[in-house]
Tab-separated table of C-alpha atoms and ligand atoms in Angstrom:
chain	number	residue	atom	x	y	z
A	1	UNK	CA	2.591	-34.563	-117.277
A	2	UNK	CA	5.264	-36.631	-115.549
A	3	UNK	CA	8.612	-36.522	-117.244
A	4	UNK	CA	9.031	-39.574	-119.432
A	5	UNK	CA	12.118	-41.676	-119.716
A	6	UNK	CA	14.042	-41.034	-122.889
A	7	UNK	CA	15.297	-44.289	-124.370
A	8	UNK	CA	17.117	-43.031	-127.428
A	9	UNK	CA	17.600	-39.859	-129.443
A	10	UNK	CA	18.395	-40.220	-133.128
A	11	UNK	CA	18.850	-37.683	-135.908
A	12	UNK	CA	15.143	-37.266	-136.677
A	13	UNK	CA	13.320	-38.909	-133.778
A	14	UNK	CA	13.309	-39.362	-130.020
A	15	UNK	CA	12.058	-42.565	-128.401
A	16	UNK	CA	10.454	-42.472	-124.959
A	17	UNK	CA	9.314	-45.321	-122.776
A	18	UNK	CA	5.661	-46.050	-123.572
A	19	UNK	CA	2.735	-46.195	-121.131
A	20	UNK	CA	2.666	-50.009	-121.151
A	21	UNK	CA	5.384	-52.650	-121.359
A	22	UNK	CA	6.309	-53.380	-124.950
A	23	UNK	CA	5.340	-49.900	-126.145
A	24	UNK	CA	7.375	-46.854	-127.103
A	25	UNK	CA	6.444	-43.256	-127.849
A	26	UNK	CA	8.110	-42.092	-131.041
A	27	UNK	CA	8.547	-38.294	-131.255
A	28	UNK	CA	9.270	-36.774	-134.673
A	29	UNK	CA	11.743	-33.873	-134.553
A	30	UNK	CA	12.044	-31.055	-137.063
A	31	UNK	CA	15.751	-31.739	-137.490
A	32	UNK	CA	16.947	-32.597	-140.963
A	33	UNK	CA	20.344	-34.160	-141.484
A	34	UNK	CA	22.171	-35.456	-144.525
A	35	UNK	CA	25.527	-36.945	-145.405
A	36	UNK	CA	25.768	-38.696	-142.066
A	37	UNK	CA	24.800	-35.512	-140.186
A	38	UNK	CA	27.481	-33.352	-141.858
A	39	UNK	CA	24.641	-31.153	-143.153
A	40	UNK	CA	22.031	-30.103	-140.586
A	41	UNK	CA	19.008	-27.820	-140.370
A	42	UNK	CA	15.770	-27.398	-138.495
A	43	UNK	CA	12.798	-27.471	-140.870
A	44	UNK	CA	9.829	-26.244	-138.896
A	45	UNK	CA	6.888	-28.599	-139.337
A	46	UNK	CA	8.815	-31.537	-140.842
A	47	UNK	CA	8.200	-33.688	-137.757
A	48	UNK	CA	4.463	-33.078	-137.899
A	49	UNK	CA	4.333	-34.077	-141.559
A	50	UNK	CA	6.443	-37.201	-141.083
A	51	UNK	CA	4.373	-38.279	-138.075
A	52	UNK	CA	1.233	-38.117	-140.226
A	53	UNK	CA	2.801	-39.656	-143.305
A	54	UNK	CA	4.359	-42.550	-141.416
A	55	UNK	CA	0.989	-43.181	-139.744
A	56	UNK	CA	-0.664	-43.191	-143.167
A	57	UNK	CA	1.778	-45.690	-144.700
A	58	UNK	CA	1.968	-47.988	-141.674
A	59	UNK	CA	-1.829	-48.066	-141.321
A	60	UNK	CA	-2.203	-48.912	-145.001
A	61	UNK	CA	0.421	-51.636	-144.722
A	62	UNK	CA	-1.383	-53.162	-141.734
A	63	UNK	CA	-4.607	-53.154	-143.753
A	64	UNK	CA	-3.000	-55.356	-146.404
A	65	UNK	CA	-1.433	-57.617	-143.779
A	66	UNK	CA	2.115	-56.274	-143.637
A	67	UNK	CA	2.969	-56.343	-139.920
A	68	UNK	CA	4.473	-53.166	-138.500
A	69	UNK	CA	5.102	-51.364	-135.226
A	70	UNK	CA	2.444	-48.633	-135.481
A	71	UNK	CA	-0.251	-48.675	-132.781
A	72	UNK	CA	-1.779	-45.181	-132.831
A	73	UNK	CA	-0.963	-41.530	-133.289
A	74	UNK	CA	-0.941	-39.662	-129.993
A	75	UNK	CA	-0.673	-36.063	-131.135
A	76	UNK	CA	0.885	-33.843	-133.797
A	77	UNK	CA	4.391	-35.145	-133.261
A	78	UNK	CA	4.083	-38.431	-131.431
A	79	UNK	CA	2.913	-41.931	-132.125
A	80	UNK	CA	2.669	-45.023	-129.968
A	81	UNK	CA	4.550	-47.968	-131.459
A	82	UNK	CA	5.488	-51.490	-130.459
A	83	UNK	CA	8.881	-51.897	-128.958
A	84	UNK	CA	11.088	-54.118	-131.134
A	85	UNK	CA	14.643	-55.385	-131.215
A	86	UNK	CA	15.918	-53.536	-134.250
A	87	UNK	CA	17.838	-55.611	-136.810
A	88	UNK	CA	21.002	-53.555	-137.425
A	89	UNK	CA	20.352	-53.232	-141.156
A	90	UNK	CA	19.002	-50.548	-143.428
A	91	UNK	CA	16.994	-52.326	-146.098
A	92	UNK	CA	16.916	-50.366	-149.331
A	93	UNK	CA	14.622	-51.181	-152.239
A	94	UNK	CA	15.284	-49.511	-155.586
A	95	UNK	CA	13.003	-49.320	-158.616
A	96	UNK	CA	15.001	-46.685	-160.497
A	97	UNK	CA	18.704	-45.885	-160.225
A	98	UNK	CA	19.534	-42.881	-158.025
A	99	UNK	CA	21.775	-41.770	-155.200
A	100	UNK	CA	24.554	-44.099	-154.140
A	101	UNK	CA	23.594	-46.787	-156.653
A	102	UNK	CA	24.015	-44.351	-159.535
A	103	UNK	CA	27.370	-43.218	-158.145
A	104	UNK	CA	28.626	-46.710	-157.371
A	105	UNK	CA	27.644	-48.307	-160.675
A	106	UNK	CA	27.699	-45.304	-163.013
A	107	UNK	CA	24.015	-45.639	-163.944
A	108	UNK	CA	22.224	-42.421	-164.853
A	109	UNK	CA	19.723	-41.304	-162.207
A	110	UNK	CA	16.168	-42.168	-163.216
A	111	UNK	CA	17.085	-45.281	-165.229
A	112	UNK	CA	14.430	-47.921	-164.612
A	113	UNK	CA	15.933	-51.060	-163.120
A	114	UNK	CA	15.116	-54.443	-164.689
A	115	UNK	CA	13.421	-55.407	-161.420
A	116	UNK	CA	13.332	-54.072	-157.862
A	117	UNK	CA	16.785	-54.427	-156.333
A	118	UNK	CA	17.157	-54.902	-152.588
A	119	UNK	CA	20.341	-53.782	-150.840
A	120	UNK	CA	21.454	-54.055	-147.220
A	121	UNK	CA	23.523	-51.538	-145.284
A	122	UNK	CA	24.941	-52.126	-141.821
A	123	UNK	CA	23.384	-49.572	-139.447
A	124	UNK	CA	26.395	-47.783	-138.016
A	125	UNK	CA	26.617	-43.993	-138.210
A	126	UNK	CA	30.324	-43.956	-137.368
A	127	UNK	CA	30.973	-46.126	-140.429
A	128	UNK	CA	28.471	-44.256	-142.629
A	129	UNK	CA	26.061	-47.234	-142.905
A	130	UNK	CA	28.223	-49.308	-145.288
A	131	UNK	CA	26.714	-51.578	-147.934
A	132	UNK	CA	27.025	-55.227	-146.880
A	133	UNK	CA	26.241	-58.587	-148.468
A	134	UNK	CA	24.198	-61.463	-147.083
A	135	UNK	CA	27.533	-63.175	-146.400
A	136	UNK	CA	28.446	-60.421	-143.912
A	137	UNK	CA	24.977	-60.531	-142.370
A	138	UNK	CA	25.129	-64.315	-141.861
A	139	UNK	CA	28.773	-64.446	-140.762
A	140	UNK	CA	28.402	-61.670	-138.191
A	141	UNK	CA	25.028	-63.010	-136.988
A	142	UNK	CA	23.059	-59.812	-137.645
A	143	UNK	CA	20.135	-61.844	-138.996
A	144	UNK	CA	19.418	-65.542	-139.581
A	145	UNK	CA	18.579	-67.061	-142.960
A	146	UNK	CA	14.919	-67.187	-141.890
A	147	UNK	CA	15.096	-63.508	-140.910
A	148	UNK	CA	16.600	-62.667	-144.308
A	149	UNK	CA	13.823	-64.534	-146.134
A	150	UNK	CA	11.252	-62.616	-144.081
A	151	UNK	CA	13.050	-59.298	-144.603
A	152	UNK	CA	13.095	-59.776	-148.381
A	153	UNK	CA	9.408	-60.631	-148.406
A	154	UNK	CA	8.511	-57.625	-146.207
A	155	UNK	CA	10.650	-55.274	-148.305
A	156	UNK	CA	9.044	-56.342	-151.577
A	157	UNK	CA	5.529	-56.147	-150.150
A	158	UNK	CA	6.222	-52.638	-148.832
A	159	UNK	CA	7.576	-51.757	-152.276
A	160	UNK	CA	4.457	-52.980	-154.079
A	161	UNK	CA	2.181	-51.149	-151.653
A	162	UNK	CA	4.085	-47.866	-151.653
A	163	UNK	CA	4.622	-47.893	-155.427
A	164	UNK	CA	0.878	-48.296	-155.977
A	165	UNK	CA	-0.161	-45.679	-153.437
A	166	UNK	CA	2.310	-43.189	-154.882
A	167	UNK	CA	1.497	-43.981	-158.512
A	168	UNK	CA	-2.167	-43.223	-157.771
A	169	UNK	CA	-1.233	-39.641	-156.855
A	170	UNK	CA	1.226	-39.074	-159.695
A	171	UNK	CA	4.410	-39.810	-157.764
A	172	UNK	CA	7.154	-42.256	-158.767
A	173	UNK	CA	8.638	-44.304	-155.934
A	174	UNK	CA	12.283	-44.317	-156.970
A	175	UNK	CA	13.658	-46.032	-153.868
A	176	UNK	CA	13.216	-46.217	-150.108
A	177	UNK	CA	14.753	-47.487	-146.922
A	178	UNK	CA	13.034	-49.451	-144.179
A	179	UNK	CA	14.118	-50.939	-140.910
A	180	UNK	CA	12.677	-54.059	-139.321
A	181	UNK	CA	12.600	-55.333	-135.777
A	182	UNK	CA	11.948	-58.531	-133.876
A	183	UNK	CA	8.975	-59.038	-131.576
A	184	UNK	CA	9.228	-62.017	-129.286
A	185	UNK	CA	6.656	-64.594	-128.295
A	186	UNK	CA	8.406	-66.981	-125.909
A	187	UNK	CA	11.321	-68.546	-127.770
A	188	UNK	CA	9.975	-67.472	-131.136
A	189	UNK	CA	10.215	-64.142	-132.844
A	190	UNK	CA	8.749	-62.563	-135.915
A	191	UNK	CA	9.833	-59.568	-137.890
A	192	UNK	CA	7.783	-56.420	-138.348
A	193	UNK	CA	8.412	-53.138	-140.152
A	194	UNK	CA	9.599	-50.491	-137.668
A	195	UNK	CA	11.181	-46.993	-137.556
A	196	UNK	CA	9.309	-44.773	-140.034
A	197	UNK	CA	8.226	-44.529	-143.645
A	198	UNK	CA	8.260	-40.919	-144.817
A	199	UNK	CA	9.797	-38.662	-147.467
A	200	UNK	CA	12.899	-38.627	-145.239
A	201	UNK	CA	13.543	-42.232	-146.197
A	202	UNK	CA	12.123	-42.446	-149.744
A	203	UNK	CA	12.909	-40.902	-153.111
A	204	UNK	CA	9.688	-39.539	-154.573
A	205	UNK	CA	9.561	-37.874	-157.993
A	206	UNK	CA	6.584	-36.257	-159.669
A	207	UNK	CA	5.712	-38.558	-162.580
A	208	UNK	CA	5.140	-35.746	-165.080
A	209	UNK	CA	7.783	-33.196	-164.161
A	210	UNK	CA	10.389	-35.279	-162.310
A	211	UNK	CA	10.247	-32.740	-159.463
A	212	UNK	CA	11.792	-34.169	-156.306
A	213	UNK	CA	9.427	-34.386	-153.328
A	214	UNK	CA	11.753	-36.008	-150.779
A	215	UNK	CA	14.813	-35.360	-148.646
A	216	UNK	CA	16.998	-34.838	-151.735
A	217	UNK	CA	15.418	-31.329	-151.810
A	218	UNK	CA	17.397	-30.685	-148.621
A	219	UNK	CA	20.451	-32.807	-149.476
A	220	UNK	CA	20.881	-31.069	-152.850
A	221	UNK	CA	19.539	-27.568	-151.991
A	222	UNK	CA	16.645	-27.816	-154.440
A	223	UNK	CA	14.134	-25.625	-152.597
A	224	UNK	CA	11.842	-25.735	-149.590
A	225	UNK	CA	11.703	-29.184	-147.987
A	226	UNK	CA	8.504	-28.440	-146.094
A	227	UNK	CA	6.731	-27.454	-149.321
A	228	UNK	CA	7.798	-30.759	-150.896
A	229	UNK	CA	6.576	-32.875	-147.964
A	230	UNK	CA	3.361	-30.842	-147.728
A	231	UNK	CA	2.707	-31.574	-151.400
A	232	UNK	CA	3.106	-35.324	-150.773
A	233	UNK	CA	0.748	-35.113	-147.777
A	234	UNK	CA	-1.745	-33.028	-149.753
A	235	UNK	CA	-1.860	-35.439	-152.675
A	236	UNK	CA	-2.336	-38.399	-150.336
A	237	UNK	CA	-5.090	-36.541	-148.462
A	238	UNK	CA	-3.110	-37.020	-145.270
A	239	UNK	CA	-3.326	-33.542	-143.752
A	240	UNK	CA	-7.005	-32.690	-143.354
A	241	UNK	CA	-7.937	-29.320	-144.841
A	242	UNK	CA	-8.755	-27.785	-141.452
A	243	UNK	CA	-5.742	-29.240	-139.607
A	244	UNK	CA	-3.803	-26.739	-137.505
A	245	UNK	CA	-0.775	-25.298	-139.297
A	246	UNK	CA	2.215	-27.642	-139.167
A	247	UNK	CA	4.253	-24.919	-137.490
A	248	UNK	CA	2.052	-24.928	-134.374
A	249	UNK	CA	4.319	-25.634	-131.420
A	250	UNK	CA	3.688	-28.867	-129.535
A	251	UNK	CA	4.579	-29.187	-125.890
A	252	UNK	CA	6.152	-32.376	-124.666
A	253	UNK	CA	7.282	-33.608	-121.259
B	1	LIG	P1	21.091	-43.915	-151.138
B	1	LIG	O1	21.804	-45.216	-150.805
B	1	LIG	O2	20.918	-43.727	-152.607
B	1	LIG	O3	21.712	-42.740	-150.423
B	1	LIG	O4	19.635	-44.038	-150.486
B	1	LIG	C1	18.678	-44.949	-150.981
B	1	LIG	C2	17.335	-44.675	-150.317
B	1	LIG	O5	17.407	-45.025	-148.939
B	1	LIG	C3	16.915	-43.205	-150.349
B	1	LIG	O6	15.510	-43.156	-150.499
B	1	LIG	C4	17.342	-42.659	-148.993
B	1	LIG	O7	16.480	-41.623	-148.579
B	1	LIG	C5	17.192	-43.891	-148.114
B	1	LIG	N1	18.229	-43.918	-147.069
B	1	LIG	C6	19.451	-44.459	-147.140
B	1	LIG	N2	20.127	-44.290	-145.991
B	1	LIG	C7	19.309	-43.618	-145.159
B	1	LIG	C8	19.429	-43.144	-143.812
B	1	LIG	O8	20.438	-43.326	-143.120
B	1	LIG	N3	18.359	-42.467	-143.309
B	1	LIG	C9	17.215	-42.272	-144.048
B	1	LIG	N4	16.200	-41.581	-143.485
B	1	LIG	N5	17.061	-42.723	-145.297
B	1	LIG	C10	18.093	-43.387	-145.861
């Protein structure tokens, strides 16, 4: 296969130019990072699981009318997605206190919040993705008021969908992060969900035992990350029983 043009390499994914204008190939790596890449490891098979899980969530979202970038899965580690202009924000939705919210506000992890709380962080690794307010977002022109209205609506719809899907398989959706991007139609643009939705970007706790089934397993050294993600995929019926093992090497380029 001809060598493809790499557009961007992030901590967990590589983006290549897609076969048609307006498309991108998103390759899921096995690399795991935490604490702004201060902690790193290669977890064999993680990319395969996240490729499948993100496909599963994005397909489900499209089915209920939540627009997103997913077009189709290409192979074990790659999916074809729409090219978007990423809004430089990490949009976090929280149903229960955990992580930085618990630290910042002194709320015990696992405390149910009175309602879903949406937070915005400015996407900048060098700054550690700092929490920002809508005042910052408006003043620095990262998103318009219309964009912010659309982002809030998308975030809450994703939350309702994911919470329900997870609840059905005995998993509590504690919080998650999404990213959104603009797709243009002449002078107009609309916002769609982009990047990925996977246990890398969600907190998922078993409803009965509280066992963590997300990237906190890696961040906090709580066991085998691949086992946790495999359990999520198994419960959702995402990895077919006779699928090749997730460790099977995949050739690219
Ligand atoms: P916290 O702010 O508590 O660290 O994270 C809140 C939620 O957003 C968690 O589910 C976490 O996994 C997700 N999240 C926050 N920042 C990032 C990030 O830079 N990358 C990924 N993959 N997820 C993030």
